[in-house]
Amino acid sequence: MSQGGRDLRLEGVTKRFGDFVAVDDLTLSVPQGSFFALLGPSGCGKTTTLRIIAGLEDPTQGQVFIGEEDITGLRPYKRPVNTVFQSYALFPHLSIAENVAFGLRRRGIKDFKSRTRDMLGLVQLEPYADRRPAQLSGGQQQRVALARALVNEPGVLLLDEPLGALDLKLRRQMQIELKRIQTEIDVTFVHVTHDQEEAMTMADTIAVMNNGVIEQMGHPEELYENPETTFVANFLGQSNLIVTEVLSSSPERVSVDCHGQQLEIDSARSHTDSGRGWLGVRPEKITATARGAEGRNGANLLSGGRVSDVSFVGVSTQYLVAMPWGQELMVFEQNTGQRAQLRNGDEVDLAWAPEHAFLLDARQDAHAGVMTPEDLE
Amino acid sequence: MTHPASVQSTGETPPGTGTTTPQRARRGWLLLVPGMLWLALFFLFPTVQLFFTSLYDPAGSYISGYQMTWEFRNYLDAVVDTWNLFARSFAYAGIATALCLILGYPLAYAIAFKAGRWKNVMLVLVIAPFFTSFLLRTLSWAAILSDQGPVTQFLQTIAILPDDGRLLATPVAVIAGLTYNFLPFMTLPLYASLDKVDYRLIEAAGDLYSSPVTGFRNVTFPLSLPGVVSGTLLTFIPASGDYINAELLGTPKQYMIGNRIQAAFITEKDYPLAASLSIILMAIVLVMVIFYVRRAGTEKLV
Ligand SMILES: Nc1ncnc2c1ncn2[C@@H]1O[C@H](COP(=O)(O)OP(=O)(O)OP(=O)(O)O)[C@@H](O)[C@H]1O
Ligand SMILES: [Mg+2]
């Protein structure tokens, strides 16, 4: 093994099931001890990717490395990798304590009893040590699955939606625990989740996956502020996507025409430089003001809007603003109490800073990655 | 066990409408009546009858009739004469059961996990022997194992068997016949049990540092224990009472207790002896089964 640490690397990994490509030429590198989140819609290949890393699935093509060691052909039990399975896969014939001790005992670790007890304490399941998995609730079972993998302190821990069945309070608590353990024992975490907030608060790097391909990978903030595809723009948070025509582009700014009004975008956030493009702007970046009340001041200004829906959600108010070309844009405003609330039917101008918008290729589907209510179930 | 009616009563029936819970419970029990009647008529009654027969005065005959004299001595006489047959029966049945387990487990495992789309074909093949009669199949084993038969010849050629050695009319033939005849009774419950084992658990064992062998020992085998228990019972119990294999593949030197009971009932018409032997066999098997099931620890079986 080299001094380059024990980074997890996938190179050109492809997995086909018959004609169906579940994972398509995936290349990524996860530095040792970092927290990597894999985010994506159902069926996009997240579990398959984890199974390839764990050795439970052979890739059709490509290699998996830990450090300099090629582990592609290594049997699962010889890999320094443990998995928290999406289906938990707890052993029904063993008690909770025996389940957690399983990996330690297979490796012949002497103090497996005390380690098991400590781990059960960590996931708050000490009183249940002698029960069988079938006698626990779904959330408790999930914590057993977590404990059973974590207790081994592996080089790489694969977590397949490990907190999905927990209520919000317990989930937040376990997130903090996980993050603490990860920093403490220097484990590389590969964490699959549906919960964007979880991914953004915990991960050093997020990869957004779609149809077996990583659409974009980077620091959470970067992904959120500067998405490169409509899929990422919609899947991570919400975005207004407005069709525009590129007028000119310079190294600093790109100018676009939006239904007769000129807008500017930072070149660094422009992912197309000619023809039509989707101008994207997050709802919370927009300020809606009564028509003509504010000057431009270097900001982008879209006028001609009319408030068509107001919903008060406590910390913020969410407006829908109908534009002259028929589109409704979302605007979120913090309830700071400093500005009067707008009312249905008010005529408004929308303003945002050029560095808060992004420009995407118009050939992409504007609705890619939009969460429908069914997805959130 | 939760009573079915008590589960249904929670919320399913709106109060005051439809049938009430006790009525439902009674209707549920009605379903058991045909089965109960059948068992009473064809199992309980003959067993009681058999028990009484075993206590008749052995001086009687089926022509002159029997006197009920509560002859408990019948049991003693029966055991003194036949204890070696009992011992031989249980030894043969035990060996055959062990062989069935050794042969049947890999077969059931392969059908459950490796057969893929051949699963149904393989299952049919396991059951296929039942399409012909038990007697016929045992007779053909007699042909296969005969002195001029291919197996004997081959074993003589490779010098495993001496030139005047034989297979037919030896314990080997009887045990081989028992093993063959009862193999499906072992394989099918094993398959049913293994098929229920979630393959993801085996993967999880591999993920947790178990080599295929340790994974099998710690996860797959314990989870298949219910099948092992029912398979061994379904093999051992009928095998210990069997007489066809010893009759057709053995000689009186290999006779099992079943042969003695059959002779007493059919040939000698010594009903009290036949009945007391049957009762003793039943009692011994029952004790063994209870002991075995206790040991296997049914509460551990999921
Ligand atoms: N053994 C298999 N045979 C055929 N297709 C498979 C197999 N395993 C997975 N797939 C397919 O591969 C795709 C990716 O599956 P995978 O389990 O990786 O999804 P996922 O991203 O984990 O989804 P989810 O969020 O719902 O768990 C799916 O379309 C699935 O139907
Ligand atoms: Mg999955």
XYZ file of C-alpha atoms and ligand atoms in Angstrom:
711
model
C 0.000 0.000 0.000
C 1.276 3.418 -0.844
C 1.549 6.458 1.327
C -1.352 7.887 -0.675
C -3.688 6.667 2.056
C -6.618 4.347 1.624
C -8.770 6.358 -0.751
C -11.667 4.556 -2.341
C -11.552 4.766 -6.121
C -13.886 3.515 -8.818
C -12.586 3.539 -12.368
C -14.885 3.154 -15.318
C -17.248 0.892 -13.394
C -20.171 -0.376 -15.459
C -22.825 -2.855 -14.417
C -25.267 -4.366 -16.880
C -28.201 -6.596 -16.040
C -28.925 -8.132 -19.440
C -29.442 -5.147 -21.705
C -30.167 -2.800 -18.857
C -27.306 -0.567 -17.763
C -27.685 0.026 -14.017
C -24.334 1.776 -13.534
C -22.735 3.446 -16.514
C -18.964 4.037 -16.682
C -18.683 5.449 -13.183
C -15.421 7.024 -12.095
C -15.027 8.595 -8.700
C -12.576 8.979 -5.888
C -13.416 9.281 -2.207
C -10.509 10.451 -0.026
C -9.810 8.408 3.090
C -11.823 9.567 6.075
C -14.200 11.725 4.104
C -17.958 11.656 3.999
C -19.332 11.008 0.540
C -23.069 11.194 -0.110
C -24.743 9.555 -3.059
C -28.027 11.204 -3.896
C -30.466 10.278 -6.588
C -33.961 9.122 -7.438
C -35.190 5.580 -6.905
C -33.676 3.051 -9.308
C -30.765 5.232 -10.417
C -28.150 2.656 -9.396
C -27.119 3.721 -5.886
C -27.527 0.316 -4.254
C -25.857 -1.366 -7.217
C -22.860 0.957 -6.836
C -22.563 0.112 -3.137
C -22.871 -3.608 -3.861
C -20.016 -3.358 -6.336
C -17.852 -1.659 -3.713
C -18.807 -4.309 -1.137
C -18.022 -7.110 -3.587
C -21.567 -8.466 -3.623
C -21.882 -7.672 -7.313
C -19.172 -8.079 -9.942
C -18.872 -5.060 -12.227
C -19.313 -5.827 -15.919
C -16.393 -3.489 -16.527
C -14.028 -1.337 -14.528
C -12.065 -1.569 -11.302
C -12.431 -0.752 -7.644
C -9.398 0.329 -5.639
C -8.718 0.993 -1.996
C -5.478 2.923 -1.895
C -3.326 1.314 -4.553
C -4.834 -2.114 -4.066
C -7.162 -3.383 -6.773
C -9.974 -5.094 -4.873
C -12.207 -5.745 -7.896
C -11.765 -9.519 -7.674
C -11.615 -9.763 -3.879
C -14.371 -11.746 -2.148
C -16.640 -9.662 0.115
C -15.387 -11.193 3.363
C -11.820 -10.212 2.549
C -12.641 -6.543 1.947
C -12.166 -3.927 4.654
C -15.676 -2.762 3.858
C -18.932 -3.095 5.796
C -22.440 -2.333 4.692
C -25.575 -1.070 6.378
C -28.090 -2.747 4.112
C -31.179 -0.963 2.845
C -33.180 -4.034 3.910
C -31.202 -4.259 7.225
C -30.554 -8.004 6.614
C -30.414 -8.736 10.357
C -29.949 -12.374 11.313
C -33.358 -13.469 12.623
C -32.004 -16.416 14.615
C -29.546 -14.329 16.614
C -30.150 -11.860 19.415
C -29.434 -8.165 18.922
C -26.149 -8.488 20.794
C -25.149 -11.543 18.729
C -26.015 -9.671 15.549
C -23.785 -6.756 16.521
C -20.963 -9.054 17.662
C -21.119 -11.108 14.451
C -18.328 -9.387 12.514
C -16.063 -9.022 15.559
C -16.337 -12.720 16.389
C -15.616 -13.785 12.815
C -12.414 -11.788 13.023
C -11.564 -13.394 16.360
C -11.578 -10.168 18.355
C -11.285 -10.976 22.060
C -13.135 -8.094 23.688
C -16.132 -8.388 21.404
C -18.466 -8.329 24.401
C -17.468 -4.931 25.701
C -17.265 -3.455 22.205
C -20.729 -4.742 21.431
C -22.079 -3.278 24.639
C -20.526 0.114 23.906
C -21.936 0.129 20.407
C -25.406 -0.819 21.617
C -25.171 2.060 24.058
C -24.256 4.398 21.248
C -27.376 3.521 19.270
C -29.465 3.501 22.467
C -30.408 -0.153 22.265
C -28.738 -1.568 25.385
C -32.026 -2.718 26.950
C -32.828 -4.726 23.837
C -29.575 -6.714 23.696
C -31.242 -10.083 24.279
C -34.203 -9.627 21.985
C -34.560 -11.012 18.497
C -34.735 -8.617 15.509
C -38.391 -9.515 14.920
C -39.199 -8.093 18.347
C -37.944 -4.607 17.475
C -39.578 -1.726 15.640
C -38.396 -0.751 12.172
C -36.345 2.164 13.459
C -34.744 0.021 16.159
C -33.858 -2.622 13.587
C -32.270 0.050 11.457
C -30.101 1.111 14.368
C -29.047 -2.507 14.915
C -28.006 -2.692 11.261
C -26.006 0.491 11.769
C -24.374 -0.816 14.949
C -23.558 -4.186 13.382
C -21.558 -2.479 10.605
C -20.051 0.391 12.615
C -18.694 -1.790 15.418
C -16.144 -3.271 12.992
C -14.599 0.138 12.353
C -13.952 -0.768 8.711
C -11.878 1.259 6.291
C -14.933 2.010 4.217
C -18.477 2.015 5.524
C -21.300 1.799 3.007
C -24.612 3.110 4.252
C -27.687 2.441 2.151
C -30.331 4.833 3.445
C -29.405 3.987 7.014
C -31.688 6.511 8.672
C -34.722 6.235 6.421
C -37.015 4.618 8.995
C -36.233 6.962 11.877
C -38.382 9.837 13.045
C -37.030 13.316 12.569
C -35.694 13.791 16.097
C -33.898 10.448 16.214
C -32.640 10.952 12.698
C -31.016 14.267 13.572
C -29.502 12.658 16.654
C -28.120 9.726 14.651
C -26.792 12.100 11.996
C -24.764 13.898 14.622
C -23.575 10.559 16.055
C -22.595 9.295 12.615
C -20.694 12.439 11.813
C -18.924 12.254 15.170
C -17.959 8.594 14.697
C -16.799 9.271 11.168
C -14.444 12.034 12.276
C -13.293 10.070 15.325
C -12.395 6.731 13.758
C -11.297 8.054 10.389
C -13.661 5.896 8.380
C -14.558 6.652 4.781
C -18.337 6.896 4.597
C -20.291 6.324 1.430
C -23.794 7.311 2.347
C -26.838 6.788 0.147
C -29.798 8.918 1.046
C -33.004 10.390 -0.271
C -32.833 13.200 2.235
C -31.104 16.184 0.624
C -30.813 18.026 3.861
C -29.048 15.028 5.382
C -26.666 14.891 2.426
C -25.953 18.605 2.557
C -25.362 18.848 6.287
C -23.221 15.728 6.604
C -21.275 15.246 3.408
C -17.932 16.646 2.328
C -18.797 15.674 -1.206
C -22.167 14.987 -2.787
C -22.638 13.080 -6.007
C -26.009 13.400 -7.684
C -26.745 10.260 -9.638
C -29.314 9.736 -12.370
C -29.824 6.743 -14.672
C -26.569 5.112 -13.630
C -24.500 8.239 -14.288
C -23.155 10.853 -11.897
C -24.638 14.122 -13.098
C -22.508 16.302 -10.893
C -20.193 15.857 -7.956
C -18.819 18.420 -5.573
C -19.089 20.283 -2.304
C -22.737 20.625 -1.203
C -22.688 24.415 -1.496
C -21.184 24.305 -4.949
C -23.809 21.833 -6.130
C -26.603 23.919 -4.748
C -25.381 27.303 -5.949
C -23.963 26.253 -9.272
C -25.768 23.225 -10.683
C -24.585 22.128 -14.087
C -27.707 20.328 -15.247
C -31.428 20.887 -14.936
C -31.636 17.556 -13.137
C -29.328 18.727 -10.363
C -31.008 22.143 -10.247
C -34.384 20.530 -9.622
C -33.336 17.506 -7.581
C -31.305 19.476 -5.057
C -33.680 22.083 -3.697
C -36.012 23.926 -6.024
C -35.234 26.135 -8.992
C -37.049 28.532 -11.301
C -35.983 27.751 -14.842
C -36.787 30.434 -17.397
C -36.129 30.089 -21.086
C -33.724 32.754 -22.434
C -31.666 33.575 -25.505
C -27.924 34.257 -25.140
C -27.116 37.755 -26.467
C -23.411 38.037 -25.747
C -20.810 36.541 -23.486
C -17.635 37.968 -22.020
C -15.170 36.316 -19.597
C -17.097 37.858 -16.676
C -20.715 38.069 -17.714
C -23.178 36.432 -20.044
C -26.103 38.559 -21.210
C -29.369 36.914 -22.041
C -32.720 38.039 -23.377
C -35.692 36.913 -21.380
C -38.945 37.679 -23.134
C -37.695 41.154 -24.044
C -35.893 41.948 -20.803
C -32.116 41.776 -20.525
C -30.523 39.788 -17.691
C -26.935 39.048 -16.671
C -25.288 35.911 -15.351
C -21.810 35.229 -13.933
C -19.769 33.468 -16.615
C -18.553 30.973 -14.008
C -22.116 29.801 -13.643
C -22.976 29.709 -17.261
C -22.940 26.229 -18.713
C -23.866 27.222 -22.248
C -22.655 30.206 -24.241
C -24.812 30.469 -27.314
C -28.349 29.877 -28.473
C -31.107 29.177 -26.012
C -30.492 28.495 -22.364
C -32.382 27.924 -19.144
C -31.800 30.729 -16.721
C -32.042 29.273 -13.243
C -32.566 31.102 -10.003
C -33.438 29.725 -6.578
C -36.722 30.984 -5.061
C -35.042 32.347 -1.923
C -32.633 34.447 -3.972
C -35.431 36.526 -5.470
C -36.896 39.615 -3.885
C -40.344 40.659 -4.970
C -41.136 44.338 -4.616
C -44.118 46.438 -5.624
C -43.845 47.478 -9.282
C -41.414 50.312 -9.961
C -40.516 50.689 -6.266
C -36.834 49.835 -6.677
C -34.111 50.808 -9.108
C -31.922 48.291 -10.793
C -28.684 48.864 -8.807
C -26.801 46.312 -10.870
C -29.312 43.624 -10.043
C -31.296 41.582 -12.530
C -34.825 42.882 -12.698
C -37.791 41.105 -14.193
C -40.925 43.218 -14.282
C -44.514 42.523 -15.133
C -45.228 39.891 -12.485
C -48.465 39.508 -10.575
C -48.742 37.588 -7.298
C -50.993 34.608 -7.924
C -50.591 32.636 -4.707
C -49.452 33.392 -1.187
C -48.719 30.674 1.335
C -47.518 31.474 4.779
C -45.334 28.712 6.213
C -44.105 30.337 9.405
C -40.418 31.060 8.901
C -41.105 32.235 5.391
C -43.797 33.169 2.950
C -43.897 31.433 -0.390
C -45.260 33.372 -3.333
C -46.150 32.275 -6.801
C -45.718 35.090 -9.283
C -47.375 34.839 -12.701
C -45.226 36.304 -15.439
C -46.541 37.892 -18.657
C -45.446 34.815 -20.700
C -47.617 32.560 -18.601
C -44.996 30.962 -16.356
C -45.369 31.018 -12.577
C -42.159 31.647 -10.635
C -41.546 30.732 -6.999
C -40.333 33.374 -4.573
C -39.556 32.614 -0.902
C -39.255 35.466 1.521
C -38.008 35.224 5.106
C -40.453 36.550 7.637
C -38.127 39.152 9.068
C -41.101 41.415 9.690
C -39.302 44.314 8.035
C -41.289 44.275 4.845
C -44.999 44.220 4.381
C -46.462 41.013 3.032
C -47.584 41.024 -0.557
C -51.140 40.146 -1.402
C -52.722 38.120 -4.112
C -52.994 40.198 -7.290
C -50.245 42.688 -6.371
C -48.130 43.794 -9.324
C -44.474 43.080 -8.615
C -40.952 43.282 -9.968
C -38.539 40.427 -9.268
C -34.896 41.175 -8.518
C -31.790 39.070 -7.838
C -28.040 39.478 -8.034
C -26.358 38.239 -11.248
C -24.070 35.967 -9.184
C -27.137 34.160 -7.845
C -28.355 32.898 -11.184
C -27.056 30.101 -13.394
C -27.457 29.271 -17.047
C -28.043 25.762 -18.395
C -28.257 24.197 -21.807
C -31.818 24.533 -23.126
C -31.727 21.107 -24.731
C -32.142 19.583 -21.278
C -35.578 18.856 -19.906
C -36.655 21.658 -17.582
C -38.592 19.173 -15.480
C -35.798 16.626 -15.045
C -35.418 15.715 -11.404
C -38.481 17.614 -10.224
C -39.822 15.960 -7.110
C -43.433 14.954 -7.416
C -45.440 14.304 -4.270
C -45.128 10.537 -4.892
C -41.331 10.768 -4.727
C -41.496 12.254 -1.295
C -43.504 9.348 0.111
C -50.476 -18.190 19.040
C -52.955 -15.403 18.809
C -56.476 -16.559 18.489
C -57.613 -15.674 14.960
C -60.920 -14.332 16.166
C -59.293 -11.961 18.637
C -57.228 -10.420 15.840
C -60.272 -9.897 13.693
C -62.264 -8.414 16.509
C -59.974 -5.384 16.758
C -61.720 -2.823 14.690
C -62.769 -4.981 11.765
C -66.325 -5.532 12.870
C -68.147 -2.328 13.688
C -69.821 -2.680 17.097
C -73.407 -3.872 16.962
C -73.317 -5.102 13.386
C -72.749 -8.527 11.880
C -71.655 -11.557 13.805
C -70.210 -11.256 17.245
C -66.799 -12.518 18.180
C -67.821 -15.727 20.011
C -69.974 -16.741 17.057
C -67.082 -16.202 14.707
C -64.807 -18.224 16.912
C -67.281 -21.091 16.944
C -67.531 -21.020 13.173
C -63.747 -21.186 12.922
C -63.708 -24.320 15.014
C -66.332 -25.899 12.773
C -63.728 -26.065 10.035
C -61.740 -28.498 12.154
C -64.599 -30.968 12.533
C -64.075 -33.042 9.343
C -60.384 -33.471 10.090
C -61.073 -34.381 13.693
C -63.670 -36.953 12.689
C -61.302 -38.470 10.181
C -58.532 -38.760 12.736
C -60.869 -40.171 15.375
C -62.211 -42.794 12.994
C -59.031 -43.862 11.235
C -56.311 -43.115 13.728
C -57.549 -42.882 17.278
C -59.985 -45.796 17.123
C -57.521 -48.265 15.484
C -54.801 -47.235 17.928
C -57.023 -47.922 20.912
C -58.094 -51.174 19.292
C -54.418 -52.076 18.753
C -53.673 -51.328 22.379
C -56.467 -53.635 23.560
C -55.367 -56.347 21.171
C -51.884 -56.218 22.647
C -53.355 -57.192 26.012
C -55.388 -60.197 24.828
C -54.655 -63.677 26.125
C -52.054 -65.120 23.695
C -53.587 -68.562 24.131
C -56.447 -67.577 21.851
C -56.371 -67.666 18.070
C -58.122 -65.732 15.361
C -60.382 -68.712 14.765
C -61.323 -69.432 18.353
C -61.336 -65.766 19.350
C -59.403 -63.883 22.044
C -60.049 -63.280 25.713
C -59.240 -59.904 27.196
C -57.043 -60.801 30.149
C -54.913 -57.638 30.406
C -51.831 -59.681 29.616
C -49.089 -57.135 30.205
C -46.657 -60.064 30.004
C -47.164 -59.914 26.229
C -44.896 -56.899 26.173
C -42.145 -58.594 28.106
C -42.290 -61.699 25.900
C -42.229 -59.554 22.789
C -39.168 -57.571 23.838
C -37.154 -60.562 25.052
C -37.498 -62.228 21.660
C -37.004 -59.214 19.446
C -34.804 -56.614 21.118
C -32.074 -57.253 18.536
C -34.564 -56.527 15.740
C -35.428 -53.220 17.390
C -31.756 -52.370 17.709
C -31.113 -53.276 14.085
C -34.116 -51.257 12.877
C -33.007 -48.117 14.640
C -29.423 -48.582 13.508
C -30.419 -49.051 9.861
C -32.940 -46.188 10.016
C -30.383 -43.955 11.725
C -27.701 -44.638 9.134
C -30.174 -44.182 6.288
C -31.368 -40.883 7.790
C -27.802 -39.622 8.089
C -27.097 -40.625 4.483
C -30.307 -38.913 3.337
C -29.224 -35.737 5.101
C -25.768 -35.857 3.524
C -27.214 -36.484 0.064
C -30.332 -34.354 0.402
C -28.858 -31.176 1.857
C -26.615 -30.249 -1.083
C -29.417 -31.195 -3.436
C -31.952 -29.007 -1.633
C -29.395 -26.196 -1.382
C -28.700 -26.357 -5.104
C -32.407 -26.295 -5.939
C -33.074 -23.384 -3.605
C -30.138 -21.149 -4.493
C -28.396 -22.288 -7.656
C -30.986 -23.863 -9.943
C -32.306 -20.597 -11.402
C -34.867 -21.408 -14.051
C -34.253 -25.145 -13.624
C -35.744 -25.017 -10.146
C -39.113 -26.474 -11.085
C -37.595 -29.155 -13.280
C -35.323 -30.252 -10.456
C -38.211 -30.314 -7.988
C -40.238 -32.499 -10.322
C -37.236 -34.816 -10.668
C -37.061 -35.135 -6.878
C -40.734 -36.093 -6.770
C -40.624 -38.215 -9.950
C -39.911 -41.538 -8.145
C -43.340 -41.250 -6.522
C -44.881 -41.723 -9.957
C -44.081 -45.434 -9.793
C -44.802 -47.842 -6.998
C -42.559 -48.148 -4.011
C -42.479 -51.950 -4.476
C -41.488 -51.758 -8.101
C -38.654 -49.355 -7.384
C -37.312 -51.538 -4.602
C -37.491 -54.586 -6.862
C -35.418 -52.798 -9.461
C -32.849 -52.023 -6.784
C -32.682 -55.767 -6.224
C -31.836 -56.117 -9.912
C -29.269 -53.334 -9.815
C -27.520 -54.746 -6.757
C -27.752 -58.384 -7.808
C -24.624 -60.543 -8.048
C -24.533 -60.301 -11.841
C -25.632 -56.654 -11.777
C -23.482 -53.765 -12.958
C -22.748 -52.294 -9.535
C -21.450 -55.492 -7.994
C -19.425 -56.277 -11.102
C -17.890 -52.829 -11.158
C -16.980 -52.862 -7.475
C -15.404 -56.282 -7.944
C -13.401 -55.021 -10.923
C -11.923 -52.127 -8.985
C -11.329 -54.525 -6.094
C -13.416 -52.696 -3.513
C -15.482 -55.839 -3.262
C -13.790 -59.279 -3.164
C -14.570 -61.555 -6.105
C -17.045 -63.597 -4.100
C -18.410 -60.528 -2.339
C -21.979 -59.452 -2.869
C -24.200 -56.473 -2.279
C -27.653 -57.951 -2.420
C -28.689 -59.677 0.802
C -26.319 -57.541 2.887
C -27.015 -54.664 5.302
C -25.494 -52.379 2.661
C -28.302 -53.217 0.250
C -31.027 -52.675 2.867
C -29.603 -49.353 4.002
C -29.065 -48.238 0.406
C -32.678 -49.114 -0.371
C -33.951 -47.217 2.668
C -31.812 -44.216 1.762
C -33.066 -44.209 -1.793
C -36.710 -44.637 -0.874
C -36.783 -41.914 1.763
C -34.539 -39.343 0.099
C -37.444 -37.210 -1.182
C -38.907 -37.039 2.322
C -35.654 -35.472 3.434
C -35.054 -33.275 0.406
C -38.441 -31.599 0.177
C -38.648 -30.194 3.743
C -35.002 -29.145 3.467
C -35.760 -27.357 0.230
C -38.826 -25.662 1.726
C -36.695 -24.400 4.597
C -33.722 -23.296 2.505
C -35.943 -21.595 -0.035
C -37.250 -19.360 2.739
C -33.744 -18.282 3.753
C -33.274 -14.720 2.564
C -30.231 -14.744 0.298
C -29.417 -11.233 1.478
C -28.646 -12.673 4.922
C -25.993 -14.887 3.377
C -24.595 -11.810 1.630
C -24.637 -9.929 4.920
C -22.653 -12.743 6.542
C -20.085 -12.427 3.744
C -19.972 -8.678 4.266
C -19.273 -9.341 7.962
C -16.080 -11.339 7.366
C -17.609 -14.814 7.023
C -16.017 -17.051 4.443
C -18.565 -19.186 2.595
C -17.939 -22.002 5.099
C -18.338 -19.917 8.271
C -21.301 -18.130 6.730
C -22.935 -21.466 6.122
C -22.232 -22.645 9.654
C -23.440 -19.477 11.352
C -26.305 -18.357 9.156
C -27.550 -20.710 6.441
C -27.507 -23.933 8.450
C -29.162 -22.540 11.611
C -31.864 -20.955 9.468
C -32.504 -24.282 7.722
C -32.815 -26.206 11.009
C -36.608 -26.487 10.834
C -36.162 -28.359 7.556
C -33.450 -30.564 9.038
C -35.716 -31.469 11.958
C -38.786 -32.238 9.879
C -36.734 -34.017 7.196
C -35.003 -36.308 9.663
C -38.301 -37.092 11.389
C -40.062 -37.807 8.106
C -37.214 -40.137 7.155
C -36.352 -41.807 10.440
C -39.873 -42.638 11.635
C -41.113 -44.510 8.557
C -37.673 -46.027 7.928
C -37.564 -47.621 11.368
C -40.910 -49.314 10.751
C -40.160 -50.303 7.158
C -40.114 -53.982 6.128
C -40.137 -53.871 2.322
C -36.462 -53.013 1.920
C -35.295 -55.736 4.293
C -37.691 -58.185 2.649
C -36.659 -57.508 -0.931
C -33.017 -56.487 -0.597
C -32.005 -58.484 2.486
C -32.332 -61.896 4.067
C -33.790 -62.858 7.467
C -30.376 -61.846 8.835
C -31.164 -58.253 7.891
C -34.783 -58.340 8.989
C -36.058 -55.315 10.836
C -38.812 -55.015 13.388
C -41.296 -54.267 10.624
C -40.716 -57.716 9.157
C -41.396 -59.353 12.504
C -44.623 -57.382 12.989
C -45.725 -58.165 9.460
C -45.042 -61.876 9.956
C -46.872 -61.939 13.277
C -49.921 -60.201 11.813
C -50.123 -61.835 8.395
C -48.366 -65.198 8.569
C -48.587 -66.349 12.188
C -51.773 -64.469 12.954
C -50.474 -63.929 16.483
C -52.383 -60.698 16.970
C -51.440 -59.979 20.600
C -47.725 -60.293 19.768
C -48.040 -58.193 16.624
C -50.001 -55.541 18.493
C -47.613 -55.336 21.435
C -44.634 -55.038 19.077
C -46.396 -52.227 17.241
C -47.178 -50.396 20.457
C -43.591 -50.760 21.669
C -42.259 -49.430 18.343
C -44.637 -46.491 18.522
C -43.656 -45.711 22.112
C -39.915 -45.872 21.460
C -40.180 -43.670 18.375
C -42.335 -41.191 20.275
C -39.811 -40.924 23.110
C -36.953 -40.513 20.653
C -38.800 -37.804 18.736
C -39.669 -35.853 21.867
C -36.071 -36.048 23.035
C -34.782 -35.014 19.607
C -37.127 -32.097 19.137
C -36.278 -30.846 22.616
C -32.578 -31.086 21.860
C -32.914 -29.339 18.503
C -34.456 -26.521 20.524
C -37.599 -25.633 18.663
C -37.772 -22.254 20.380
C -34.583 -21.377 18.524
C -36.233 -22.081 15.203
C -37.655 -18.978 13.630
N -30.263 -8.232 -9.981
C -30.817 -7.362 -10.835
N -31.303 -7.762 -12.022
C -31.836 -6.881 -12.886
N -31.967 -5.561 -12.647
C -31.512 -5.094 -11.489
C -30.924 -5.958 -10.508
N -30.563 -5.202 -9.435
C -30.919 -3.946 -9.739
N -31.490 -3.878 -10.958
C -31.964 -2.648 -11.631
O -30.939 -1.689 -11.592
C -31.463 -0.407 -11.329
C -30.732 0.220 -10.167
O -31.078 -0.476 -8.994
P -30.566 -0.017 -7.571
O -31.036 -1.017 -6.589
O -29.123 0.253 -7.638
O -31.386 1.347 -7.370
P -31.290 2.424 -6.201
O -30.687 3.642 -6.779
O -30.635 1.831 -5.020
O -32.833 2.700 -5.906
P -33.592 2.947 -4.510
O -33.369 4.356 -4.138
O -35.020 2.683 -4.865
O -33.058 1.970 -3.528
C -32.953 -0.574 -11.098
O -33.626 -0.141 -12.256
C -33.125 -2.047 -10.875
O -34.354 -2.477 -11.401
Mg -31.319 1.229 -3.172
